[in-house]
């Protein structure tokens, strides 16, 4: 039985292998964590399948992960009796790792290298944990037999650009991964761990995999007293004292403690950090955790973690939720989207609900009253956790995950007020500090009726935006909203504590009354400018926003903002151009010059140029792109020359 084939790795896969081997060498021990984690996942999948097909287990019902070290041949093996893989699954999951986000992993690893912080958690986050074996091995052999299959498969590679795959024999289901360890080639490497040593293996398992739910076992050799009937006798016919013999016994290396079921006061910070690392493959300790045991009509236990750093895949379409669902310690599923809303997808942890149906499916979960109740309560408790964080810790959280949390403002009506309290923004007065909406309201001037904000993609540009000139003059604070998601936030959050949110670029700000005499003086010019610019603007009028700039563009109260239009265009959406209002600062000296040109010859080319220049200045002032850069350069050049 062979059917042997040789395949080549794709170029990016070989590049990935080189990066893993060379970049993460100082964290070599993570290979064992990843292989144990894969073995645990394989057993989880089998246990779940057995809920609906008990016969799939056969006579092999005692789950375990076995580590075998061979010092003489320099190999280490990790074996499980989980669900195993078919030939097709091996090619899909191991042979090509096309499903593992290779390009994303490479980009993240390169970024990590640039920042000078090579992160071992990248391996786990991007699902390429199996390949961490090549950090310590110059050849890896995988033998696997799928549950219910008659034949097994052998995959082998030296990580050198190719792999072989063939049919083989294996007596039982599950997977064996055999690592042929590299020879140490330098004095520095000689000082590193010997992964065939019992002590080293025990240390790594305790450090990284103590919480795995299945026994991680290893055969160990021990000295024990020789039984009397086998002992050597002295001249008096009595057993000689101190006789021992070598005995090989299978010992369990991990505690298998379901940390979430323990009393929360008994779990140490170190244990929390390691369990979080086990769940998330994140090398950084969590920022905060929440350990709940709910009793009553619905009982469940939850252990939840808030990451200190935003996961790399947070905004990717293939992103996963971080919650694993259990029922009486029996694994049901990971990536459990039903237990938390999308805007809390970064939360990692475990929920153990004993009242769930073990035959649960995603369709049943969506309709299950128990799940809906758990989701509602957990969401409220997590939002409360955020609200009770210290200012410094919350600032750290918000800098990383604020944009995701904001999604809840327009998707979670029930918790909108709580989420509004959690929002933080820089303002025209706060400098580098983000402030809450509550603090903004508390600092409003006595004559200020509305909360002013402006949206855009750059804080520096927003701070110096022409639309804010009169607001700043009056001492009114303006919220600077520089995340794309803020456009959806302000559509849903129209007021806070009875104060309406008002865009600084839309509608009439009613800051000052327009000088009617001055307006009448410029009325004919404004009408003419509207005619010249009729393809671009819907009106031309005196501005109550501007103090120093000559012109700006504004929208009506219910118009789409310029930034929203920019976002939608960038996403590829086709949409009609929105005509906006050209507002002019009638006190600016340029307007007097244009008025003089108009009164001298309203058909002159120079007047038309200057009218278009005013529009271009307004467009550039808000970060827009002008239609005719060459004309703009010519007019500005002529002005400079004159």
XYZ file of C-alpha atoms in Angstrom, residues 1 6-7 41 96 220 252 279 294 442 558 600 609 618:
14
model
C 0.000 0.000 0.000
C 5.535 14.229 -4.391
C 4.254 17.819 -4.365
C -8.596 20.106 18.710
C -0.648 23.437 1.051
C 8.902 7.402 31.950
C 0.156 12.272 33.089
C -6.900 30.009 24.176
C -24.264 32.439 37.252
C -19.815 69.058 31.571
C -29.448 65.744 6.120
C -15.843 96.004 -13.889
C -10.840 81.899 -13.011
C -12.787 75.296 -0.427
